[in-house]
């Protein structure tokens, strides 16, 4: 990309809230679901997200990008490609065919379990976690535990949306956090 185009891209700013639908009562009453599919349907919004996440990944360094299903895949894969590193999918139990490492975690509305192939991350690798939304931080906290058990380190965590009132970022201690847009008190 030419330096002129890079300069234009860096100046370009977008209000991602224009591309996020808020769905009250989903998946259960009292929850407002933040739907990122309108971002995926708009090439400019998706490019903006990938560019911003890519800049963060470059700033913290990564040997691999990891993301939970399914929306972590949608944002993590293009960022991994832009950084010329691999992508590691994190899945629900029973979805990965080889030996896995797993971790149970709490959601803002229940409990779940995540798995990653036991050989997907090598000791000493630097890992960046990408997902669509940071709420309580339970999903990413579980991924961090798995990465650390695999003797690798998490150099950053990045999200399209952060729900500030739920204070999920407090679980990440000294790990840099990137959130492209924020929602509070809704």
CSV table of C-alpha atoms in Angstrom, one decimal:
chain,number,residue,atom,x,y,z
A,1,UNK,CA,0.0,0.0,0.0
A,2,UNK,CA,1.4,3.4,-0.9
A,3,UNK,CA,2.2,5.8,1.9
A,4,UNK,CA,-0.5,8.2,0.7
A,5,UNK,CA,-3.1,5.4,0.9
A,6,UNK,CA,-1.8,4.4,4.4
A,7,UNK,CA,-2.1,8.0,5.6
A,8,UNK,CA,-5.7,8.2,4.3
A,9,UNK,CA,-6.6,4.9,5.9
A,10,UNK,CA,-5.2,6.0,9.3
A,11,UNK,CA,-7.2,9.2,9.2
A,12,UNK,CA,-10.4,7.4,8.3
A,13,UNK,CA,-12.6,7.0,11.3
A,14,UNK,CA,-15.9,5.3,11.7
A,15,UNK,CA,-18.6,5.0,14.4
A,16,UNK,CA,-19.0,1.3,14.6
A,17,UNK,CA,-22.2,1.8,16.6
A,18,UNK,CA,-23.9,2.6,13.3
A,19,UNK,CA,-23.2,-1.0,12.3
A,20,UNK,CA,-24.1,-2.8,15.5
A,21,UNK,CA,-27.7,-3.9,16.2
A,22,UNK,CA,-28.9,-4.0,19.8
A,23,UNK,CA,-31.3,-6.8,20.4
A,24,UNK,CA,-33.1,-6.7,23.9
A,25,UNK,CA,-34.0,-10.0,25.6
A,26,UNK,CA,-31.6,-12.2,23.6
A,27,UNK,CA,-30.5,-14.9,24.5
A,28,UNK,CA,-32.6,-14.3,27.6
A,29,UNK,CA,-34.5,-11.5,29.3
A,30,UNK,CA,-32.3,-8.8,30.8
A,31,UNK,CA,-29.6,-9.2,28.2
A,32,UNK,CA,-29.0,-6.8,25.3
A,33,UNK,CA,-27.3,-8.8,22.5
A,34,UNK,CA,-24.9,-6.7,20.4
A,35,UNK,CA,-25.2,-8.1,16.9
A,36,UNK,CA,-22.0,-7.5,14.8
A,37,UNK,CA,-23.4,-9.1,11.6
A,38,UNK,CA,-24.2,-5.6,10.1
A,39,UNK,CA,-20.4,-5.0,10.3
A,40,UNK,CA,-19.8,-8.1,8.3
A,41,UNK,CA,-22.3,-7.1,5.7
A,42,UNK,CA,-20.6,-3.8,5.1
A,43,UNK,CA,-17.2,-3.9,3.4
A,44,UNK,CA,-16.1,-0.5,4.7
A,45,UNK,CA,-17.0,-1.4,8.3
A,46,UNK,CA,-15.4,-4.8,8.1
A,47,UNK,CA,-12.2,-3.3,6.6
A,48,UNK,CA,-12.1,-0.6,9.3
A,49,UNK,CA,-12.3,-3.3,12.0
A,50,UNK,CA,-9.7,-5.5,10.4
A,51,UNK,CA,-7.3,-2.5,10.0
A,52,UNK,CA,-7.8,-1.3,13.6
A,53,UNK,CA,-7.3,-4.8,15.0
A,54,UNK,CA,-4.3,-5.4,12.7
A,55,UNK,CA,-2.7,-2.2,14.0
A,56,UNK,CA,-3.1,-3.5,17.5
A,57,UNK,CA,-1.7,-6.9,16.7
A,58,UNK,CA,1.3,-5.4,15.1
A,59,UNK,CA,1.9,-3.1,18.1
A,60,UNK,CA,1.9,-6.0,20.6
A,61,UNK,CA,3.5,-8.7,18.4
A,62,UNK,CA,2.1,-12.1,17.7
A,63,UNK,CA,3.3,-15.5,16.4
A,64,UNK,CA,-0.3,-16.6,16.2
A,65,UNK,CA,-3.9,-15.2,16.5
A,66,UNK,CA,-6.5,-17.2,18.4
A,67,UNK,CA,-10.2,-16.7,18.5
A,68,UNK,CA,-13.3,-18.4,19.9
A,69,UNK,CA,-16.1,-19.6,17.7
A,70,UNK,CA,-17.8,-18.2,15.9
A,71,UNK,CA,-17.4,-14.5,15.8
A,72,UNK,CA,-13.8,-14.6,16.9
A,73,UNK,CA,-13.1,-16.6,13.7
A,74,UNK,CA,-14.8,-13.9,11.6
A,75,UNK,CA,-12.5,-11.1,12.9
A,76,UNK,CA,-9.4,-13.2,13.8
A,77,UNK,CA,-8.8,-14.9,10.5
A,78,UNK,CA,-8.4,-11.8,8.4
A,79,UNK,CA,-6.2,-10.2,11.0
A,80,UNK,CA,-4.0,-13.3,11.1
A,81,UNK,CA,-3.7,-13.1,7.3
A,82,UNK,CA,-2.8,-9.4,7.4
A,83,UNK,CA,0.0,-10.2,9.9
A,84,UNK,CA,1.2,-13.3,8.1
A,85,UNK,CA,0.7,-15.5,11.1
A,86,UNK,CA,-1.5,-18.6,11.7
A,87,UNK,CA,-5.0,-18.6,13.2
A,88,UNK,CA,-6.0,-21.1,16.0
A,89,UNK,CA,-9.7,-21.8,16.4
A,90,UNK,CA,-11.2,-22.2,19.9
A,91,UNK,CA,-14.3,-24.5,19.8
A,92,UNK,CA,-16.9,-26.0,22.0
A,93,UNK,CA,-16.3,-29.6,23.2
A,94,UNK,CA,-16.6,-32.4,20.6
A,95,UNK,CA,-15.9,-30.1,17.6
A,96,UNK,CA,-12.1,-30.6,17.3
A,97,UNK,CA,-10.9,-34.0,16.0
A,98,UNK,CA,-7.5,-34.3,17.7
A,99,UNK,CA,-6.4,-34.2,21.3
A,100,UNK,CA,-7.5,-31.0,23.0
A,101,UNK,CA,-6.8,-28.7,26.0
A,102,UNK,CA,-10.1,-27.5,27.6
A,103,UNK,CA,-11.3,-25.0,30.1
A,104,UNK,CA,-14.7,-24.4,31.7
A,105,UNK,CA,-15.7,-20.7,32.3
A,106,UNK,CA,-18.6,-18.5,33.4
A,107,UNK,CA,-20.7,-16.5,31.0
A,108,UNK,CA,-22.8,-13.5,31.9
A,109,UNK,CA,-25.8,-15.8,31.5
A,110,UNK,CA,-24.5,-19.3,32.3
A,111,UNK,CA,-21.5,-21.6,32.1
A,112,UNK,CA,-19.6,-23.2,29.1
A,113,UNK,CA,-16.4,-25.0,28.0
A,114,UNK,CA,-13.9,-24.2,25.4
A,115,UNK,CA,-11.3,-26.4,23.7
A,116,UNK,CA,-8.2,-25.9,21.5
A,117,UNK,CA,-6.0,-28.5,19.8
A,118,UNK,CA,-3.2,-29.5,22.2
A,119,UNK,CA,-0.6,-29.0,19.5
A,120,UNK,CA,-2.0,-25.7,18.0
A,121,UNK,CA,0.2,-23.4,20.1
A,122,UNK,CA,3.8,-24.1,20.8
A,123,UNK,CA,5.7,-23.3,24.0
A,124,UNK,CA,7.2,-19.8,23.8
A,125,UNK,CA,4.8,-18.4,21.2
A,126,UNK,CA,3.3,-15.0,21.5
A,127,UNK,CA,-0.5,-15.1,21.2
A,128,UNK,CA,-3.1,-12.4,20.5
A,129,UNK,CA,-6.8,-13.3,21.3
A,130,UNK,CA,-9.4,-11.7,19.1
A,131,UNK,CA,-13.2,-11.8,19.7
A,132,UNK,CA,-16.2,-9.7,18.8
A,133,UNK,CA,-17.3,-8.7,22.4
A,134,UNK,CA,-15.8,-8.3,25.8
A,135,UNK,CA,-18.5,-8.6,28.6
A,136,UNK,CA,-17.4,-10.3,31.8
A,137,UNK,CA,-14.2,-11.5,30.3
A,138,UNK,CA,-14.8,-15.2,31.2
A,139,UNK,CA,-14.4,-16.5,27.6
A,140,UNK,CA,-11.0,-14.8,27.1
A,141,UNK,CA,-9.9,-15.6,30.7
A,142,UNK,CA,-10.5,-19.3,29.9
A,143,UNK,CA,-8.5,-19.0,26.6
A,144,UNK,CA,-5.6,-17.3,28.5
A,145,UNK,CA,-5.5,-20.2,31.0
A,146,UNK,CA,-5.3,-22.7,28.1
A,147,UNK,CA,-2.6,-20.7,26.3
A,148,UNK,CA,-0.5,-20.5,29.5
A,149,UNK,CA,-0.9,-24.2,30.2
A,150,UNK,CA,0.5,-24.7,26.7
A,151,UNK,CA,3.5,-22.6,27.9
A,152,UNK,CA,2.9,-19.7,25.6
A,153,UNK,CA,2.1,-16.1,26.5
A,154,UNK,CA,-0.8,-13.8,25.6
A,155,UNK,CA,0.6,-10.4,24.4
A,156,UNK,CA,-2.8,-8.8,23.8
A,157,UNK,CA,-6.5,-9.2,23.6
A,158,UNK,CA,-8.7,-7.4,21.2
A,159,UNK,CA,-12.4,-6.9,20.7
A,160,UNK,CA,-14.8,-5.1,18.4
A,161,UNK,CA,-17.1,-4.2,21.3
A,162,UNK,CA,-16.5,-3.7,25.0
A,163,UNK,CA,-19.4,-3.6,27.6
A,164,UNK,CA,-17.7,-1.2,30.0
A,165,UNK,CA,-20.1,-1.7,32.9
A,166,UNK,CA,-19.2,-5.4,33.2
A,167,UNK,CA,-15.5,-4.6,33.8
A,168,UNK,CA,-14.2,-7.6,31.9
A,169,UNK,CA,-10.8,-6.0,31.1
A,170,UNK,CA,-10.0,-6.1,34.8
A,171,UNK,CA,-9.4,-9.9,34.5
A,172,UNK,CA,-6.5,-9.3,32.1
A,173,UNK,CA,-4.0,-7.6,34.6
A,174,UNK,CA,-1.0,-6.5,32.6
A,175,UNK,CA,-2.2,-7.8,29.2
A,176,UNK,CA,-2.9,-4.9,26.7
A,177,UNK,CA,-6.5,-4.6,25.7
A,178,UNK,CA,-8.0,-3.1,22.5
A,179,UNK,CA,-11.7,-2.4,22.1
A,180,UNK,CA,-12.9,-0.6,18.9
A,181,UNK,CA,-16.2,0.6,20.4
A,182,UNK,CA,-17.8,0.7,23.9
A,183,UNK,CA,-21.3,0.4,25.3
A,184,UNK,CA,-22.2,1.5,28.9
A,185,UNK,CA,-25.2,1.2,31.1
A,186,UNK,CA,-27.6,-0.2,28.5
